[in-house]
PDB file of C-alpha atoms in Angstrom:
ATOM      1  CA  UNK E  42       9.515  -1.771  -1.706  1.00 95.00           C
ATOM      2  CA  UNK E  43       5.784  -1.373  -2.271  1.00 96.00           C
ATOM      3  CA  UNK E  44       5.147  -4.434  -0.139  1.00 95.00           C
ATOM      4  CA  UNK E  45       7.473  -3.391   2.635  1.00 95.00           C
ATOM      5  CA  UNK E  46       5.669  -0.024   2.867  1.00 96.00           C
ATOM      6  CA  UNK E  47       2.280  -1.555   2.913  1.00 97.00           C
ATOM      7  CA  UNK E  48       3.194  -4.177   5.568  1.00 96.00           C
ATOM      8  CA  UNK E  49       4.535  -1.600   7.891  1.00 96.00           C
ATOM      9  CA  UNK E  50       1.544   0.778   7.114  1.00 96.00           C
ATOM     10  CA  UNK E  51      -0.893  -1.997   7.964  1.00 96.00           C
ATOM     11  CA  UNK E  52       0.993  -2.697  11.080  1.00 96.00           C
ATOM     12  CA  UNK E  53       0.887   0.946  12.170  1.00 95.00           C
ATOM     13  CA  UNK E  54      -2.770   1.236  11.279  1.00 95.00           C
ATOM     14  CA  UNK E  55      -3.667  -1.724  13.369  1.00 94.00           C
ATOM     15  CA  UNK E  56      -2.092  -0.251  16.609  1.00 91.00           C
ATOM     16  CA  UNK E  57      -4.337   0.964  19.291  1.00 85.00           C
ATOM     17  CA  UNK E  58      -3.987   4.750  19.624  1.00 76.00           C
ATOM     18  CA  UNK E  59      -2.191   5.851  22.955  1.00 72.00           C
ATOM     19  CA  UNK E  60      -3.351   8.338  25.136  1.00 76.00           C
ATOM     20  CA  UNK E  61      -2.100  11.809  24.019  1.00 79.00           C
ATOM     21  CA  UNK E  62       1.045  12.587  25.945  1.00 77.00           C
ATOM     22  CA  UNK E  63       1.124  15.767  28.155  1.00 82.00           C
ATOM     23  CA  UNK E  64       4.966  16.277  28.375  1.00 88.00           C
ATOM     24  CA  UNK E  65       7.825  15.952  26.027  1.00 84.00           C
ATOM     25  CA  UNK E  66       9.025  12.822  27.946  1.00 86.00           C
ATOM     26  CA  UNK E  67       5.683  11.211  27.468  1.00 85.00           C
ATOM     27  CA  UNK E  68       5.757  11.947  23.877  1.00 83.00           C
ATOM     28  CA  UNK E  69       8.988  10.478  23.375  1.00 86.00           C
ATOM     29  CA  UNK E  70       7.988   7.370  25.239  1.00 88.00           C
ATOM     30  CA  UNK E  71       4.723   7.044  23.275  1.00 87.00           C
ATOM     31  CA  UNK E  72       6.540   7.711  19.968  1.00 87.00           C
ATOM     32  CA  UNK E  73       9.319   5.117  20.588  1.00 89.00           C
ATOM     33  CA  UNK E  74       6.818   2.434  21.704  1.00 91.00           C
ATOM     34  CA  UNK E  75       5.587   2.551  18.041  1.00 92.00           C
ATOM     35  CA  UNK E  76       8.278   3.784  16.016  1.00 92.00           C
ATOM     36  CA  UNK E  77      10.896   1.190  17.252  1.00 93.00           C
ATOM     37  CA  UNK E  78       8.991  -1.842  16.420  1.00 94.00           C
ATOM     38  CA  UNK E  79       7.740  -0.435  13.212  1.00 95.00           C
ATOM     39  CA  UNK E  80      11.275   0.532  12.094  1.00 93.00           C
ATOM     40  CA  UNK E  81      12.509  -3.057  13.181  1.00 94.00           C
ATOM     41  CA  UNK E  82       9.804  -4.536  10.783  1.00 95.00           C
ATOM     42  CA  UNK E  83      10.729  -2.297   7.924  1.00 94.00           C
ATOM     43  CA  UNK E  84      14.330  -3.109   8.518  1.00 92.00           C
ATOM     44  CA  UNK E  85      13.634  -6.910   8.153  1.00 93.00           C
ATOM     45  CA  UNK E  86      11.600  -6.166   5.042  1.00 93.00           C
ATOM     46  CA  UNK E  87      14.295  -4.047   3.331  1.00 93.00           C
ATOM     47  CA  UNK E  88      17.066  -6.142   4.290  1.00 91.00           C
ATOM     48  CA  UNK E  89      15.520  -9.208   2.691  1.00 91.00           C
ATOM     49  CA  UNK E  90      14.861  -6.965  -0.466  1.00 90.00           C
ATOM     50  CA  UNK E  91      18.343  -5.579  -0.748  1.00 90.00           C
ATOM     51  CA  UNK E  92      21.032  -7.352   1.445  1.00 90.00           C
ATOM     52  CA  UNK E  93      23.951  -5.027   2.359  1.00 88.00           C
ATOM     53  CA  UNK E  94      22.321  -1.764   1.576  1.00 91.00           C
ATOM     54  CA  UNK E  95      22.840   0.417   4.538  1.00 87.00           C
ATOM     55  CA  UNK E  96      20.471   2.974   6.295  1.00 86.00           C
ATOM     56  CA  UNK E  97      21.020   6.696   6.335  1.00 83.00           C
ATOM     57  CA  UNK E  98      19.794   7.689   9.872  1.00 71.00           C
ATOM     58  CA  UNK E  99      19.688  11.020  11.738  1.00 65.00           C
ATOM     59  CA  UNK E 100      19.863  13.148   8.560  1.00 66.00           C
ATOM     60  CA  UNK E 101      18.647  16.179  10.630  1.00 61.00           C
ATOM     61  CA  UNK E 102      22.157  16.169  12.243  1.00 56.00           C
ATOM     62  CA  UNK E 103      24.540  14.831   9.682  1.00 71.00           C
ATOM     63  CA  UNK E 104      24.947  14.799   5.937  1.00 77.00           C
ATOM     64  CA  UNK E 105      23.727  12.127   3.536  1.00 80.00           C
ATOM     65  CA  UNK E 106      26.433   9.503   3.067  1.00 79.00           C
ATOM     66  CA  UNK E 107      27.466   8.389  -0.343  1.00 82.00           C
ATOM     67  CA  UNK E 108      27.009   4.937  -1.888  1.00 88.00           C
ATOM     68  CA  UNK E 109      23.701   3.055  -1.966  1.00 92.00           C
ATOM     69  CA  UNK E 110      21.559   3.674   1.095  1.00 93.00           C
ATOM     70  CA  UNK E 111      17.920   3.582   2.274  1.00 94.00           C
ATOM     71  CA  UNK E 112      16.338   6.928   3.434  1.00 94.00           C
ATOM     72  CA  UNK E 113      13.427   5.837   5.539  1.00 92.00           C
ATOM     73  CA  UNK E 114      10.670   7.716   7.500  1.00 92.00           C
ATOM     74  CA  UNK E 115       8.530   5.079   9.091  1.00 93.00           C
ATOM     75  CA  UNK E 116       5.943   7.679  10.098  1.00 93.00           C
ATOM     76  CA  UNK E 117       6.246  10.861   7.948  1.00 94.00           C
ATOM     77  CA  UNK E 118       3.488  12.733   9.925  1.00 92.00           C
ATOM     78  CA  UNK E 119       4.173  11.166  13.267  1.00 91.00           C
ATOM     79  CA  UNK E 120       2.528  14.018  15.127  1.00 90.00           C
ATOM     80  CA  UNK E 121      -0.683  13.487  13.188  1.00 92.00           C
ATOM     81  CA  UNK E 122      -0.537   9.600  13.680  1.00 93.00           C
ATOM     82  CA  UNK E 123      -0.201   9.996  17.416  1.00 90.00           C
ATOM     83  CA  UNK E 124      -3.085  12.620  17.504  1.00 90.00           C
ATOM     84  CA  UNK E 125      -5.329  10.146  15.504  1.00 90.00           C
ATOM     85  CA  UNK E 126      -5.353  12.024  12.242  1.00 92.00           C
ATOM     86  CA  UNK E 127      -5.255  10.396   8.917  1.00 94.00           C
ATOM     87  CA  UNK E 128      -2.366  12.594   7.415  1.00 94.00           C
ATOM     88  CA  UNK E 129       0.615  10.423   7.736  1.00 96.00           C
ATOM     89  CA  UNK E 130       2.457   7.815   5.533  1.00 97.00           C
ATOM     90  CA  UNK E 131       5.364   5.355   5.306  1.00 97.00           C
ATOM     91  CA  UNK E 132       8.051   6.836   3.353  1.00 96.00           C
ATOM     92  CA  UNK E 133      11.025   4.928   1.994  1.00 95.00           C
ATOM     93  CA  UNK E 134      13.654   5.835  -0.678  1.00 96.00           C
ATOM     94  CA  UNK E 135      16.606   4.100  -2.234  1.00 96.00           C
ATOM     95  CA  UNK E 136      19.488   6.618  -2.629  1.00 95.00           C
ATOM     96  CA  UNK E 137      22.456   6.047  -4.790  1.00 94.00           C
ATOM     97  CA  UNK E 138      25.533   8.504  -4.695  1.00 92.00           C
ATOM     98  CA  UNK E 139      23.215  11.023  -2.917  1.00 90.00           C
ATOM     99  CA  UNK E 140      20.444  10.941  -5.683  1.00 94.00           C
ATOM    100  CA  UNK E 141      17.174   9.203  -5.145  1.00 95.00           C
ATOM    101  CA  UNK E 142      16.459   6.351  -7.781  1.00 97.00           C
ATOM    102  CA  UNK E 143      13.290   4.846  -6.338  1.00 97.00           C
ATOM    103  CA  UNK E 144      10.708   5.760  -3.759  1.00 97.00           C
ATOM    104  CA  UNK E 145       7.521   4.647  -2.329  1.00 98.00           C
ATOM    105  CA  UNK E 146       5.020   6.581  -0.094  1.00 98.00           C
ATOM    106  CA  UNK E 147       2.095   4.649   1.370  1.00 98.00           C
ATOM    107  CA  UNK E 148      -0.866   5.952   3.337  1.00 98.00           C
ATOM    108  CA  UNK E 149      -2.952   2.963   4.812  1.00 97.00           C
ATOM    109  CA  UNK E 150      -5.716   5.223   5.985  1.00 96.00           C
ATOM    110  CA  UNK E 151      -6.426   6.470   2.458  1.00 96.00           C
ATOM    111  CA  UNK E 152      -5.327   3.276   1.017  1.00 97.00           C
ATOM    112  CA  UNK E 153      -3.169   5.016  -1.446  1.00 98.00           C
ATOM    113  CA  UNK E 154       0.410   4.539  -2.544  1.00 98.00           C
ATOM    114  CA  UNK E 155       2.653   6.895  -4.614  1.00 98.00           C
ATOM    115  CA  UNK E 156       5.774   5.375  -6.525  1.00 98.00           C
ATOM    116  CA  UNK E 157       8.510   6.885  -8.545  1.00 98.00           C
ATOM    117  CA  UNK E 158      11.534   5.486 -10.242  1.00 97.00           C
ATOM    118  CA  UNK E 159      14.131   7.519 -12.065  1.00 96.00           C
ATOM    119  CA  UNK E 160      13.361   7.658 -15.765  1.00 96.00           C
ATOM    120  CA  UNK E 161      10.121   5.782 -15.324  1.00 97.00           C
ATOM    121  CA  UNK E 162       7.743   8.320 -14.127  1.00 96.00           C
ATOM    122  CA  UNK E 163       5.462   8.698 -11.061  1.00 97.00           C
ATOM    123  CA  UNK E 164       2.395   6.801 -10.291  1.00 98.00           C
ATOM    124  CA  UNK E 165      -0.430   6.634  -7.688  1.00 98.00           C
ATOM    125  CA  UNK E 166      -1.872   3.201  -7.434  1.00 97.00           C
ATOM    126  CA  UNK E 167      -0.350   2.075 -10.683  1.00 96.00           C
ATOM    127  CA  UNK E 168      -1.687   5.174 -12.701  1.00 98.00           C
ATOM    128  CA  UNK E 169       0.527   7.847 -14.054  1.00 97.00           C
ATOM    129  CA  UNK E 170      -0.283  11.175 -12.380  1.00 97.00           C
ATOM    130  CA  UNK E 171       0.437  14.730 -13.755  1.00 97.00           C
ATOM    131  CA  UNK E 172       0.603  18.305 -11.917  1.00 98.00           C
ATOM    132  CA  UNK E 173      -1.672  21.120 -12.056  1.00 97.00           C
ATOM    133  CA  UNK E 174      -2.383  22.964 -15.078  1.00 97.00           C
ATOM    134  CA  UNK E 175      -3.446  26.181 -13.588  1.00 97.00           C
ATOM    135  CA  UNK E 176      -1.864  29.317 -14.756  1.00 96.00           C
ATOM    136  CA  UNK E 177      -2.963  32.081 -12.321  1.00 96.00           C
ATOM    137  CA  UNK E 178      -1.738  32.236  -8.805  1.00 97.00           C
ATOM    138  CA  UNK E 179      -5.028  33.522  -7.287  1.00 97.00           C
ATOM    139  CA  UNK E 180      -6.566  30.241  -8.281  1.00 97.00           C
ATOM    140  CA  UNK E 181      -4.015  28.035  -6.605  1.00 98.00           C
ATOM    141  CA  UNK E 182      -4.059  25.980  -3.539  1.00 98.00           C
ATOM    142  CA  UNK E 183      -0.475  25.826  -2.293  1.00 98.00           C
ATOM    143  CA  UNK E 184       1.088  24.078   0.786  1.00 98.00           C
ATOM    144  CA  UNK E 185       3.917  24.378   3.075  1.00 97.00           C
ATOM    145  CA  UNK E 186       5.522  22.724   6.066  1.00 93.00           C
ATOM    146  CA  UNK E 187       8.601  22.882   8.195  1.00 88.00           C
ATOM    147  CA  UNK E 188      11.333  20.501   9.063  1.00 85.00           C
ATOM    148  CA  UNK E 189      11.255  18.410  12.220  1.00 81.00           C
ATOM    149  CA  UNK E 190      12.875  20.221  15.138  1.00 76.00           C
ATOM    150  CA  UNK E 191      12.431  23.585  13.604  1.00 75.00           C
ATOM    151  CA  UNK E 192      13.891  25.429  16.748  1.00 79.00           C
ATOM    152  CA  UNK E 193      17.272  24.107  15.553  1.00 83.00           C
ATOM    153  CA  UNK E 194      16.884  26.001  12.346  1.00 85.00           C
ATOM    154  CA  UNK E 195      15.831  29.403  13.388  1.00 88.00           C
ATOM    155  CA  UNK E 196      16.650  31.112  10.037  1.00 91.00           C
ATOM    156  CA  UNK E 197      14.253  28.586   8.458  1.00 87.00           C
ATOM    157  CA  UNK E 198      11.500  29.676  10.830  1.00 89.00           C
ATOM    158  CA  UNK E 199      11.995  33.219  10.100  1.00 92.00           C
ATOM    159  CA  UNK E 200      11.892  32.681   6.355  1.00 92.00           C
ATOM    160  CA  UNK E 201       8.843  30.566   6.797  1.00 91.00           C
ATOM    161  CA  UNK E 202       6.940  33.415   8.452  1.00 92.00           C
ATOM    162  CA  UNK E 203       8.147  35.961   5.966  1.00 94.00           C
ATOM    163  CA  UNK E 204       7.350  33.965   2.919  1.00 95.00           C
ATOM    164  CA  UNK E 205       3.882  33.229   4.288  1.00 94.00           C
ATOM    165  CA  UNK E 206       3.098  36.891   4.660  1.00 94.00           C
ATOM    166  CA  UNK E 207       4.313  37.533   1.021  1.00 95.00           C
ATOM    167  CA  UNK E 208       2.293  34.552  -0.555  1.00 96.00           C
ATOM    168  CA  UNK E 209      -0.894  34.797   1.394  1.00 96.00           C
ATOM    169  CA  UNK E 210      -2.079  37.974  -0.551  1.00 96.00           C
ATOM    170  CA  UNK E 211      -0.963  36.383  -4.063  1.00 96.00           C
ATOM    171  CA  UNK E 212      -2.454  32.876  -3.981  1.00 98.00           C
ATOM    172  CA  UNK E 213      -5.877  31.450  -3.408  1.00 97.00           C
ATOM    173  CA  UNK E 214      -5.271  29.578  -0.218  1.00 97.00           C
ATOM    174  CA  UNK E 215      -2.306  28.238   1.787  1.00 97.00           C
ATOM    175  CA  UNK E 216      -2.480  24.906   3.688  1.00 97.00           C
ATOM    176  CA  UNK E 217      -0.254  22.500   5.756  1.00 95.00           C
ATOM    177  CA  UNK E 218      -1.937  19.324   5.177  1.00 93.00           C
ATOM    178  CA  UNK E 219       0.368  16.884   7.236  1.00 88.00           C
ATOM    179  CA  UNK E 220       3.372  14.995   6.067  1.00 94.00           C
ATOM    180  CA  UNK E 221       5.911  16.830   3.901  1.00 96.00           C
ATOM    181  CA  UNK E 222       6.496  14.039   1.420  1.00 97.00           C
ATOM    182  CA  UNK E 223       2.788  13.364   0.848  1.00 98.00           C
ATOM    183  CA  UNK E 224       2.130  17.085   0.324  1.00 98.00           C
ATOM    184  CA  UNK E 225       4.722  17.179  -2.477  1.00 98.00           C
ATOM    185  CA  UNK E 226       3.314  13.952  -3.921  1.00 98.00           C
ATOM    186  CA  UNK E 227      -0.171  15.473  -4.028  1.00 98.00           C
ATOM    187  CA  UNK E 228       1.447  18.532  -5.758  1.00 98.00           C
ATOM    188  CA  UNK E 229       2.848  16.085  -8.433  1.00 98.00           C
ATOM    189  CA  UNK E 230      -0.557  14.720  -8.820  1.00 98.00           C
ATOM    190  CA  UNK E 231      -2.421  18.134  -9.047  1.00 98.00           C
ATOM    191  CA  UNK E 232      -4.287  17.903  -5.876  1.00 98.00           C
ATOM    192  CA  UNK E 233      -2.160  20.774  -4.726  1.00 98.00           C
ATOM    193  CA  UNK E 234      -0.792  23.438  -7.069  1.00 98.00           C
ATOM    194  CA  UNK E 235       2.665  24.014  -5.422  1.00 98.00           C
ATOM    195  CA  UNK E 236       4.719  23.353  -2.217  1.00 98.00           C
ATOM    196  CA  UNK E 237       7.459  25.228  -0.501  1.00 98.00           C
ATOM    197  CA  UNK E 238       9.496  24.906   2.574  1.00 96.00           C
ATOM    198  CA  UNK E 239      12.487  26.297   4.224  1.00 96.00           C
ATOM    199  CA  UNK E 240      15.093  24.344   6.234  1.00 92.00           C
ATOM    200  CA  UNK E 241      17.224  21.292   5.693  1.00 91.00           C
ATOM    201  CA  UNK E 242      14.954  18.098   5.544  1.00 90.00           C
ATOM    202  CA  UNK E 243      16.528  15.421   3.467  1.00 92.00           C
ATOM    203  CA  UNK E 244      14.746  12.614   5.149  1.00 90.00           C
ATOM    204  CA  UNK E 245      11.442  13.873   4.022  1.00 92.00           C
ATOM    205  CA  UNK E 246      12.430  15.772   0.730  1.00 95.00           C
ATOM    206  CA  UNK E 247      14.688  13.114  -1.082  1.00 95.00           C
ATOM    207  CA  UNK E 248      11.961  10.708  -2.098  1.00 96.00           C
ATOM    208  CA  UNK E 249       9.301  13.498  -2.702  1.00 97.00           C
ATOM    209  CA  UNK E 250      11.666  15.376  -4.984  1.00 98.00           C
ATOM    210  CA  UNK E 251      11.803  12.326  -7.203  1.00 98.00           C
ATOM    211  CA  UNK E 252       8.218  11.922  -7.207  1.00 98.00           C
ATOM    212  CA  UNK E 253       7.645  15.456  -8.335  1.00 98.00           C
ATOM    213  CA  UNK E 254      10.435  15.502 -10.780  1.00 98.00           C
ATOM    214  CA  UNK E 255       9.330  12.296 -12.520  1.00 98.00           C
ATOM    215  CA  UNK E 256       5.785  13.825 -12.833  1.00 98.00           C
ATOM    216  CA  UNK E 257       7.031  16.804 -14.664  1.00 97.00           C
ATOM    217  CA  UNK E 258       7.077  19.289 -11.729  1.00 98.00           C
ATOM    218  CA  UNK E 259       9.888  21.737 -11.526  1.00 98.00           C
ATOM    219  CA  UNK E 260      11.970  21.220  -8.320  1.00 98.00           C
ATOM    220  CA  UNK E 261      14.440  23.873  -7.003  1.00 98.00           C
ATOM    221  CA  UNK E 262      15.544  25.681  -3.976  1.00 96.00           C
ATOM    222  CA  UNK E 263      13.946  29.110  -3.399  1.00 95.00           C
ATOM    223  CA  UNK E 264      16.888  30.697  -5.414  1.00 94.00           C
ATOM    224  CA  UNK E 265      16.121  28.688  -8.471  1.00 96.00           C
ATOM    225  CA  UNK E 266      18.886  26.395  -8.288  1.00 96.00           C
ATOM    226  CA  UNK E 267      18.094  22.599  -8.771  1.00 96.00           C
ATOM    227  CA  UNK E 268      17.430  21.097  -5.326  1.00 96.00           C
ATOM    228  CA  UNK E 269      19.832  18.677  -4.041  1.00 94.00           C
ATOM    229  CA  UNK E 270      20.298  16.935  -0.500  1.00 92.00           C
ATOM    230  CA  UNK E 271      21.576  19.418   2.070  1.00 90.00           C
ATOM    231  CA  UNK E 272      19.732  22.642   0.595  1.00 94.00           C
ATOM    232  CA  UNK E 273      18.031  24.874   2.863  1.00 93.00           C
ATOM    233  CA  UNK E 274      14.938  25.482   0.899  1.00 96.00           C
ATOM    234  CA  UNK E 275      12.607  23.728  -1.341  1.00 97.00           C
ATOM    235  CA  UNK E 276      10.183  24.781  -4.111  1.00 98.00           C
ATOM    236  CA  UNK E 277       7.983  22.289  -6.251  1.00 98.00           C
ATOM    237  CA  UNK E 278       5.500  23.650  -8.834  1.00 98.00           C
ATOM    238  CA  UNK E 279       4.607  23.031 -12.335  1.00 98.00           C
ATOM    239  CA  UNK E 280       6.642  25.484 -14.646  1.00 97.00           C
ATOM    240  CA  UNK E 281       4.169  28.227 -15.076  1.00 97.00           C
ATOM    241  CA  UNK E 282       3.355  28.554 -11.450  1.00 98.00           C
ATOM    242  CA  UNK E 283       7.079  27.981 -10.462  1.00 98.00           C
ATOM    243  CA  UNK E 284       8.314  31.025 -12.440  1.00 97.00           C
ATOM    244  CA  UNK E 285       5.626  33.152 -10.757  1.00 97.00           C
ATOM    245  CA  UNK E 286       6.337  31.937  -7.148  1.00 97.00           C
ATOM    246  CA  UNK E 287      10.095  31.861  -7.443  1.00 97.00           C
ATOM    247  CA  UNK E 288      10.644  35.718  -7.603  1.00 95.00           C
ATOM    248  CA  UNK E 289       8.256  36.053  -4.536  1.00 95.00           C
ATOM    249  CA  UNK E 290      10.214  33.593  -2.411  1.00 93.00           C
ATOM    250  CA  UNK E 291      13.700  34.560  -3.717  1.00 85.00           C
ATOM    251  CA  UNK E 292      13.113  37.818  -1.835  1.00 67.00           C
ATOM    252  CA  UNK E 293      13.405  36.036   1.404  1.00 56.00           C
ATOM    253  CA  UNK E 294      16.801  36.198   2.856  1.00 52.00           C
TER     254      UNK E 294
END
């Protein structure tokens, strides 16, 4: 899995950046010109690794299937990639019976790779990571994001706005630093102190949830229930911060 992610990441990093699109039609054309061959390359790599394992696709519009499947985002942070920003990664997760069992995130710009396997912890470039040890919210740097095609989830957009208003006075700073999965991995590594998001976003959250959980981060929805595929909110934070953030976010309808 690591080799596959790094191979595709290197291919993407080597591509000449296209001119920025001026219309949605141009954006789709530019995106497809990169995403399609990158996805084909990743298919080739993973099919050789695990013949017969299917691909779960279009999870924004349909539920995660059962059995053993790959959940992949060739460019988590595609907007940043196309803008020439460094905040993007290749994300791939092996899911069994709707539960993530192994995941790899690779950012070729940073030259970093996060890995996690159920029961075997989380690592960055082979070294075990641990989350923040902060105790007080005013010291924290917390992050958030939103699912792709946010206009299709208007209640999530409304909740995101309300939660931002609630948290801004309580924490040190709020940032959106690019791809959802990488921000959660950085929370697992203590670079960020917590991450939350509203909306269904299984493609980007399944692997990241495993990375966070295996690092000792508490992962729930914003009502406090253990997060699972199909949930409409997400909160990842070490226990002392989670117990302070949860009541603030749980107030959001």
